Amino acid sequence: MSVHSTSPQFKENAARALSDTQLQRALGNVKQGFIDKRRKAVENLPEFEALRDSARDIKNHTLRHLDLYLEAYEAKVKASGGQVHFARDAEEARAIVLSLCREANARTVTKGKSMIAEEIGINEHLEANGVTPIETDLGEYIIQLRHELPSHIIAPAVHLNASQVEQDFRRVHKDLDPNRDLSQPVQLLTEARTVLRERFLAADVGITGANFLVAETGTSVIVTNEGNGDLTQILPKTHIVLASIEKVVPTLEDVSQILRVLARSATGQEMSVYTTFSTGPRRSSDADGPENYHVVLIDNGRSAMLGTSFEEMLRCIRCGACMNHCPIYHAVGGHAYGWVYPGPMGAVLTPSLIGVDQAGHLPNASTFCGRCESVCPVRIPLPKLMRHWRDREFEHHLSPATFRSGLAFWGFFAKRPALYRLVTRAAMASLGWAGRSKGRFNWLPLAKGWTKSRDFPAPQGETFQARWKRERGNNA
Amino acid sequence: MTQDSTSKSRQEPRDLRIGLFVTCLVDLMRPSIGFAAVKLLEDAGCRVEAPSQTCCGQPAFNSGDRATTRAIAEQVIEAFRGYDYVVAPSGSCAGMIKAHYPELFDDDPNWRPKAEELAARTYELTSFLVDVLGVTKVGAAFEGEVTYHDSCSGLRELGVKSQPRTLLSSVQGLTLVEMTDSDVCCGFGGTFAVKYGDISAAIVEAKEKNIEATGAPTLLAGDLGCLMNMAGKLTRDGKPVAVRHVAEVLAGMTDEPPIGAAKPQAAT
Ligand code: SF4
């Protein structure tokens, strides 16, 4: 674990998010845009469901033979003149990246968007050691200025509006004309472009993530819409690829299969604007490219998930569709989850990576509506995996004591039908009587969470089983 | 011989023996839904019995308490042995039996086949009527506009979407007005609604807006949990929307006051 987590304070985070009107407005946009665009893209591709199956199968196959494919990948990277470094955890990964930056005498490092970079907290580490990292994806650039975590895995600044960004730009870009007009989003974009253009040219090292690593060819693949990733990896002398081990797939053909579901699921595009393949450093015949090409392959908890019920989570291709369709995410946004990965995928992955004792709320804060699973391009059964975390919490007595005793009390009766009928018959009769004049309760003991903002409908009074017996005798 | 669609949809009595899985919420909170289900099944020619039961075990299952869930599931499997079909007026409880019981006994060679066998003959009410019995018409009448919420488990675990609409379209006088995002969760989620009450409330608030926007004075759905959540929100906010289980309307049994509404005062 690296980045500080506020996942244990999920409830407090959520409460804050719910009362943040600016955030709530921004979240409205997630609901509308992403969902409609994905739906249209899917409707236009009749074989989409079959492609989801094949994406799942490719990932499953790779995970079953992960060691072989990683070895094959490493051999190909070496053959093309690059180097592969294995990092067991975040700390090792940070140390490797820092030493590579030092080898390159780097003062500034440009960065493409990478969730694993967030996960290992590379920016803070570089900064603390005198190397300045500069995010070049617009959203990442903005949240870097604000010292925030991304609130969405493909739209990191989705929680912000343009006027907040304007304020940040005015605060940070001090050498620009203070009277400039930044009222239009395109002006913000142009300003970011201009500022970043100089950074691209000055950078000594470029760090990118990878959407895929191809075992067959030793290629890393990034998928972007702004073109910043290409400038990040081509202009500096040294290119460092950060990737977690499950990013490897066997062949280029596999990549092209999965690409067909990735952008459609993420943004509703058929393909993202740039899909860039890089294999090794610049060859003498190449027009451009880095002199040094390094890949840091990071485990950081993944191999421990192999062979467990959470292995399926390693299929994730980070498209963001699960959070785009999640009612909880829509209500509280990404920061409430308290660590790098929000939404349903975060609710499963975060406990694996930072411990369920830290992130126990996340798999519990779900209605199991199943919409995430229904859109996941690699068919990860997210609700089932969240439930597996609840199983573990229950086993290890991590769920709250009052909740456990309530459950045990209910379970005692639910396992004894005759007693249950007797008790519920009496209870419902009195509850029905108490609620008879209004038909509902606006307060009930032990259900404050419900009755704070909703009434609780009163029972009709007689139970079904009592009335059935009265009207029909036994079963007739 | 030519058959028009009316005669095709008419059911011959099949004398199927149905075990009604009442569901704990209907049993305790709103038995009239159970009786509406019985009427619909009997009208279609089935014989209905309601063996002794408590709950499907979902609250324990979703809380990670597998031991209690299994004990309850074994009880359900035993109680519903021998029925031709098991029918529940709930997509959530039918989904628990159909989709999750087999998974629950995954590593148990003794119980797994029994769980699968029960799963194979368990259905949500409207899907049983339409998909198994081929019912497309009910004899009920209901004057006015209604809107319909698709509860999550029924929709995504069992594919219940067209069946209630098919049946509702045969109700005399009834017009279905679809709400925006009818397939989006209402925020109930069982114990979630209490444990994460604020988030749940925010979700049901969005649902409430979509319900209101239809202008329909009646809201229907196929799961009492969701219905209680939505009704609780609507009554708290003083919205004049009557909330009912779809079975009540399909069976023509709408004498009981809507969910969360007071009984009309007796005349004497
Ligand atoms: S879990 Fe599935 S839907 Fe969510 S980000 Fe990963 S691949 Fe996309």
JSON list of C-alpha atoms in Angstrom, two decimals, chain A residues 20 110 141 158 198 210 342 348 365 383 422 441:
[
{"chain": "A", "resi": 20, "resn": "ASP", "atom": "CA", "xyz": [-21.71, 18.92, -2.00]},
{"chain": "A", "resi": 110, "resn": "THR", "atom": "CA", "xyz": [6.34, 13.82, -18.20]},
{"chain": "A", "resi": 141, "resn": "TYR", "atom": "CA", "xyz": [-2.88, 17.58, -14.96]},
{"chain": "A", "resi": 158, "resn": "VAL", "atom": "CA", "xyz": [-15.01, 14.38, -13.73]},
{"chain": "A", "resi": 198, "resn": "GLU", "atom": "CA", "xyz": [7.13, 23.27, -23.24]},
{"chain": "A", "resi": 210, "resn": "ALA", "atom": "CA", "xyz": [-0.02, 0.35, -20.53]},
{"chain": "A", "resi": 342, "resn": "PRO", "atom": "CA", "xyz": [-13.64, 3.83, -7.15]},
{"chain": "A", "resi": 348, "resn": "VAL", "atom": "CA", "xyz": [-13.66, -5.51, -5.24]},
{"chain": "A", "resi": 365, "resn": "ALA", "atom": "CA", "xyz": [-21.99, -0.25, 0.07]},
{"chain": "A", "resi": 383, "resn": "PRO", "atom": "CA", "xyz": [-21.61, -8.32, -7.12]},
{"chain": "A", "resi": 422, "resn": "LEU", "atom": "CA", "xyz": [-45.91, -17.85, 16.06]},
{"chain": "A", "resi": 441, "resn": "PHE", "atom": "CA", "xyz": [-44.34, 4.80, 10.50]}
]
